[in-house]
Amino acid sequence: MTHPAFDVLIGAARHLEAREGTVGSGSTSTSIIDSNWGMFTQAPGAFKGGTYLQKKDGASTWDAVRPVSGSSTLGELTLSSALPSAPTAGEAYVVLGNAWPFTLLCQKLMDTVAEYGDTVELDTSLTTAADQYEYSYPADTTTAARVLQVGVETTAGSGRYEQALGVVISDHRGKILFPYMPPAGLKICLTIAKSNQVTVSLASLPTLPDSIHPAWASLEVAARVARWRLMQTGDQGQKETARVQDLFARAAALRARYQPRRPQRQPMLPFTEVR
């Protein structure tokens, strides 16, 4: 199951200083009116240069992200570019201040995917051939692929695999080597760990691998952004330090719950050639 990058970004915004709002009547595709704005203490121009995020508009899923070009009138946000259409009154939105640049959220999400985005897949595209011991990894478009386990289809029935004992796995050569010649015509089942890298920006909100769950990833991104702000000159407040520690701790706890379990690499048994 994959997850939209937008879900992580809007979740991270909520963990920071984003303001939850409700679209009011009279809003257009470039002007968002919020009749409840007066209930809050922000000044009219508080979110100029910030980011407007709206996931749904009634029955439609937008995943809309727009920079805020101005908010000179109390309760009104002017967007730098138009939404697909005028939003439905009563729909929820989130607006993030310019102290938390959206580009920074995107960068921290890309860093999170690079660090935690490995996925494990089964590949059965290889078939054993006569007089062949060595097989190359399947073609792959990701940054790196590592074989964790090797199985060979049994002769008893299609789709049933047994671990290939003694097989040599060589990631740097991109090959597996059998110490024996398996019967020809059997499928090889590889358990492969793949690295994932994505490009996330205002114009690119891709789907994320299933190893990146919004429940913890939004906390992780928010923590990394908050730590960036803490490290800036003159921002050494205890409140920000506590925020960073709390976000990282919550992210780690949820990651332990949602992170898919990863198979171990076939072990080398001592005093044998069996992997």
Short mmCIF file of N, CA, C and O in Angstrom, two decimals, residues 1-66:
data_model
loop_
_atom_site.label_atom_id
_atom_site.label_comp_id
_atom_site.label_asym_id
_atom_site.label_seq_id
_atom_site.Cartn_x
_atom_site.Cartn_y
_atom_site.Cartn_z
N MET A 1 0.84 -1.19 0.00
CA MET A 1 0.00 0.00 0.00
C MET A 1 0.88 1.25 0.00
O MET A 1 1.79 1.36 0.82
N THR A 2 0.64 2.14 -0.91
CA THR A 2 1.40 3.38 -0.95
C THR A 2 0.60 4.51 -0.28
O THR A 2 -0.60 4.38 -0.04
N HIS A 3 1.30 5.60 0.01
CA HIS A 3 0.67 6.73 0.68
C HIS A 3 1.05 8.02 -0.05
O HIS A 3 2.18 8.17 -0.50
N PRO A 4 0.13 8.97 -0.16
CA PRO A 4 0.45 10.23 -0.84
C PRO A 4 1.42 11.08 -0.02
O PRO A 4 1.30 11.17 1.20
N ALA A 5 2.35 11.72 -0.72
CA ALA A 5 3.26 12.64 -0.04
C ALA A 5 2.50 13.77 0.62
O ALA A 5 2.90 14.28 1.68
N PHE A 6 1.38 14.17 0.01
CA PHE A 6 0.58 15.27 0.57
C PHE A 6 0.13 14.97 1.99
O PHE A 6 0.12 15.85 2.86
N ASP A 7 -0.25 13.70 2.27
CA ASP A 7 -0.73 13.35 3.60
C ASP A 7 0.36 13.56 4.65
O ASP A 7 0.08 13.98 5.78
N VAL A 8 1.60 13.26 4.28
CA VAL A 8 2.71 13.46 5.21
C VAL A 8 2.95 14.95 5.43
O VAL A 8 3.15 15.41 6.56
N LEU A 9 2.92 15.73 4.34
CA LEU A 9 3.22 17.16 4.44
C LEU A 9 2.15 17.91 5.23
O LEU A 9 2.48 18.76 6.07
N ILE A 10 0.89 17.62 4.99
CA ILE A 10 -0.15 18.33 5.73
C ILE A 10 -0.16 17.88 7.19
O ILE A 10 -0.44 18.67 8.10
N GLY A 11 0.21 16.61 7.45
CA GLY A 11 0.33 16.15 8.82
C GLY A 11 1.48 16.86 9.54
O GLY A 11 1.35 17.27 10.70
N ALA A 12 2.61 17.03 8.84
CA ALA A 12 3.75 17.75 9.42
C ALA A 12 3.38 19.19 9.72
O ALA A 12 3.77 19.75 10.75
N ALA A 13 2.64 19.83 8.81
CA ALA A 13 2.21 21.21 9.03
C ALA A 13 1.37 21.32 10.30
O ALA A 13 1.52 22.26 11.09
N ARG A 14 0.50 20.35 10.50
CA ARG A 14 -0.35 20.38 11.70
C ARG A 14 0.48 20.21 12.97
O ARG A 14 0.11 20.72 14.04
N HIS A 15 1.58 19.47 12.90
CA HIS A 15 2.42 19.27 14.08
C HIS A 15 3.27 20.50 14.39
O HIS A 15 3.87 20.57 15.46
N LEU A 16 3.35 21.43 13.46
CA LEU A 16 4.11 22.65 13.68
C LEU A 16 3.14 23.76 14.12
O LEU A 16 2.41 23.58 15.07
N GLU A 17 3.13 24.89 13.44
CA GLU A 17 2.28 25.99 13.89
C GLU A 17 1.19 26.31 12.87
O GLU A 17 0.78 27.46 12.72
N ALA A 18 0.74 25.30 12.15
CA ALA A 18 -0.31 25.52 11.16
C ALA A 18 -1.62 25.90 11.84
O ALA A 18 -1.91 25.49 12.96
N ARG A 19 -2.42 26.66 11.12
CA ARG A 19 -3.74 27.07 11.61
C ARG A 19 -4.80 26.32 10.82
O ARG A 19 -4.79 26.29 9.60
N GLU A 20 -5.70 25.66 11.54
CA GLU A 20 -6.82 24.97 10.91
C GLU A 20 -7.89 25.99 10.59
O GLU A 20 -8.21 26.86 11.41
N GLY A 21 -8.44 25.92 9.38
CA GLY A 21 -9.47 26.86 8.98
C GLY A 21 -10.63 26.18 8.29
O GLY A 21 -10.57 25.00 7.93
N THR A 22 -11.68 26.94 8.08
CA THR A 22 -12.88 26.46 7.39
C THR A 22 -13.22 27.42 6.27
O THR A 22 -13.32 28.64 6.49
N VAL A 23 -13.37 26.90 5.06
CA VAL A 23 -13.70 27.72 3.90
C VAL A 23 -15.08 28.35 4.12
O VAL A 23 -16.05 27.65 4.45
N GLY A 24 -15.15 29.67 3.95
CA GLY A 24 -16.42 30.36 4.12
C GLY A 24 -17.11 30.63 2.79
O GLY A 24 -16.51 30.50 1.71
N SER A 25 -18.37 30.97 2.85
CA SER A 25 -19.12 31.30 1.64
C SER A 25 -18.54 32.55 0.99
O SER A 25 -18.02 33.44 1.68
N GLY A 26 -18.62 32.61 -0.31
CA GLY A 26 -18.06 33.74 -1.04
C GLY A 26 -16.62 33.54 -1.45
O GLY A 26 -16.03 34.41 -2.11
N SER A 27 -16.02 32.41 -1.10
CA SER A 27 -14.63 32.14 -1.49
C SER A 27 -14.55 31.86 -2.99
O SER A 27 -15.49 31.33 -3.60
N THR A 28 -13.43 32.21 -3.59
CA THR A 28 -13.19 31.94 -5.01
C THR A 28 -11.96 31.05 -5.14
O THR A 28 -11.36 30.65 -4.14
N SER A 29 -11.56 30.78 -6.36
CA SER A 29 -10.40 29.90 -6.58
C SER A 29 -9.09 30.55 -6.15
O SER A 29 -8.09 29.86 -5.97
N THR A 30 -9.09 31.86 -5.98
CA THR A 30 -7.86 32.56 -5.56
C THR A 30 -8.02 33.32 -4.25
O THR A 30 -7.04 33.85 -3.74
N SER A 31 -9.22 33.39 -3.72
CA SER A 31 -9.47 34.14 -2.49
C SER A 31 -10.27 33.27 -1.52
O SER A 31 -11.40 32.89 -1.81
N ILE A 32 -9.66 32.93 -0.40
CA ILE A 32 -10.30 32.09 0.60
C ILE A 32 -10.79 32.96 1.74
O ILE A 32 -10.00 33.67 2.38
N ILE A 33 -12.08 32.93 1.99
CA ILE A 33 -12.69 33.69 3.08
C ILE A 33 -13.01 32.74 4.22
O ILE A 33 -13.59 31.66 4.01
N ASP A 34 -12.61 33.11 5.41
CA ASP A 34 -12.88 32.29 6.59
C ASP A 34 -13.64 33.15 7.60
O ASP A 34 -13.07 34.05 8.22
N SER A 35 -14.90 32.87 7.76
CA SER A 35 -15.73 33.69 8.65
C SER A 35 -15.37 33.50 10.12
O SER A 35 -15.78 34.29 10.97
N ASN A 36 -14.61 32.44 10.43
CA ASN A 36 -14.24 32.18 11.82
C ASN A 36 -12.89 32.79 12.19
O ASN A 36 -12.42 32.59 13.30
N TRP A 37 -12.27 33.50 11.26
CA TRP A 37 -10.93 34.04 11.50
C TRP A 37 -10.89 34.93 12.74
O TRP A 37 -9.92 34.93 13.49
N GLY A 38 -11.93 35.69 12.96
CA GLY A 38 -11.95 36.61 14.08
C GLY A 38 -11.90 35.94 15.43
O GLY A 38 -11.64 36.61 16.44
N MET A 39 -12.14 34.63 15.46
CA MET A 39 -12.09 33.91 16.72
C MET A 39 -10.65 33.66 17.16
O MET A 39 -10.40 33.24 18.28
N PHE A 40 -9.69 33.89 16.24
CA PHE A 40 -8.28 33.68 16.55
C PHE A 40 -7.58 35.02 16.70
O PHE A 40 -8.12 36.07 16.37
N THR A 41 -6.35 34.98 17.18
CA THR A 41 -5.66 36.22 17.51
C THR A 41 -4.67 36.67 16.43
O THR A 41 -4.02 37.69 16.61
N GLN A 42 -4.52 35.90 15.34
CA GLN A 42 -3.56 36.30 14.31
C GLN A 42 -3.96 37.60 13.63
O GLN A 42 -5.15 37.86 13.42
N ALA A 43 -2.95 38.39 13.30
CA ALA A 43 -3.19 39.62 12.53
C ALA A 43 -3.54 39.25 11.10
O ALA A 43 -3.26 38.15 10.63
N PRO A 44 -4.16 40.19 10.35
CA PRO A 44 -4.58 39.89 8.97
C PRO A 44 -3.43 39.39 8.08
O PRO A 44 -3.62 38.50 7.26
N GLY A 45 -2.23 39.96 8.24
CA GLY A 45 -1.13 39.57 7.36
C GLY A 45 -0.23 38.50 7.92
O GLY A 45 0.89 38.32 7.43
N ALA A 46 -0.71 37.76 8.92
CA ALA A 46 0.15 36.80 9.61
C ALA A 46 0.66 35.69 8.70
O ALA A 46 1.74 35.15 8.93
N PHE A 47 -0.11 35.32 7.67
CA PHE A 47 0.25 34.17 6.84
C PHE A 47 0.72 34.57 5.44
O PHE A 47 0.81 33.72 4.56
N LYS A 48 1.02 35.85 5.23
CA LYS A 48 1.56 36.26 3.94
C LYS A 48 2.91 35.58 3.73
O LYS A 48 3.78 35.59 4.61
N GLY A 49 3.08 34.97 2.56
CA GLY A 49 4.30 34.22 2.29
C GLY A 49 4.26 32.81 2.83
O GLY A 49 5.24 32.06 2.68
N GLY A 50 3.14 32.42 3.43
CA GLY A 50 3.00 31.06 3.95
C GLY A 50 2.46 30.10 2.89
O GLY A 50 2.53 30.36 1.68
N THR A 51 1.88 28.99 3.35
CA THR A 51 1.43 27.93 2.45
C THR A 51 0.01 27.51 2.81
O THR A 51 -0.29 27.26 3.99
N TYR A 52 -0.84 27.44 1.80
CA TYR A 52 -2.23 26.99 1.94
C TYR A 52 -2.30 25.53 1.50
O TYR A 52 -1.82 25.17 0.42
N LEU A 53 -2.91 24.67 2.32
CA LEU A 53 -3.04 23.26 1.99
C LEU A 53 -4.49 22.83 2.17
O LEU A 53 -5.11 23.11 3.20
N GLN A 54 -5.02 22.15 1.18
CA GLN A 54 -6.39 21.65 1.26
C GLN A 54 -6.46 20.30 0.57
O GLN A 54 -6.12 20.18 -0.61
N LYS A 55 -6.87 19.26 1.30
CA LYS A 55 -6.87 17.91 0.75
C LYS A 55 -8.13 17.61 -0.04
O LYS A 55 -8.06 17.00 -1.10
N LYS A 56 -9.28 18.00 0.50
CA LYS A 56 -10.54 17.65 -0.16
C LYS A 56 -11.40 18.89 -0.37
O LYS A 56 -11.33 19.83 0.40
N ASP A 57 -12.20 18.84 -1.42
CA ASP A 57 -13.21 19.86 -1.66
C ASP A 57 -14.52 19.14 -1.92
O ASP A 57 -14.82 18.76 -3.04
N GLY A 58 -15.26 18.90 -0.86
CA GLY A 58 -16.47 18.11 -1.01
C GLY A 58 -16.12 16.67 -1.35
O GLY A 58 -15.42 15.99 -0.62
N ALA A 59 -16.56 16.20 -2.51
CA ALA A 59 -16.31 14.83 -2.93
C ALA A 59 -14.99 14.68 -3.69
O ALA A 59 -14.56 13.57 -3.99
N SER A 60 -14.34 15.78 -4.01
CA SER A 60 -13.11 15.74 -4.82
C SER A 60 -11.88 15.77 -3.92
O SER A 60 -11.83 16.51 -2.94
N THR A 61 -10.89 14.96 -4.26
CA THR A 61 -9.60 15.01 -3.59
C THR A 61 -8.67 15.88 -4.40
O THR A 61 -8.34 15.57 -5.55
N TRP A 62 -8.24 16.98 -3.81
CA TRP A 62 -7.42 17.94 -4.54
C TRP A 62 -5.93 17.77 -4.31
O TRP A 62 -5.15 17.89 -5.23
N ASP A 63 -5.56 17.54 -3.05
CA ASP A 63 -4.15 17.63 -2.67
C ASP A 63 -3.59 18.98 -3.14
O ASP A 63 -2.54 19.05 -3.80
N ALA A 64 -4.29 20.05 -2.82
CA ALA A 64 -3.94 21.38 -3.31
C ALA A 64 -2.96 22.07 -2.37
O ALA A 64 -3.18 22.13 -1.15
N VAL A 65 -1.86 22.56 -2.92
CA VAL A 65 -0.89 23.34 -2.18
C VAL A 65 -0.65 24.63 -2.94
O VAL A 65 -0.30 24.60 -4.12
N ARG A 66 -0.85 25.77 -2.29
CA ARG A 66 -0.67 27.06 -2.95
C ARG A 66 0.04 28.03 -2.00
O ARG A 66 -0.30 28.12 -0.82
#
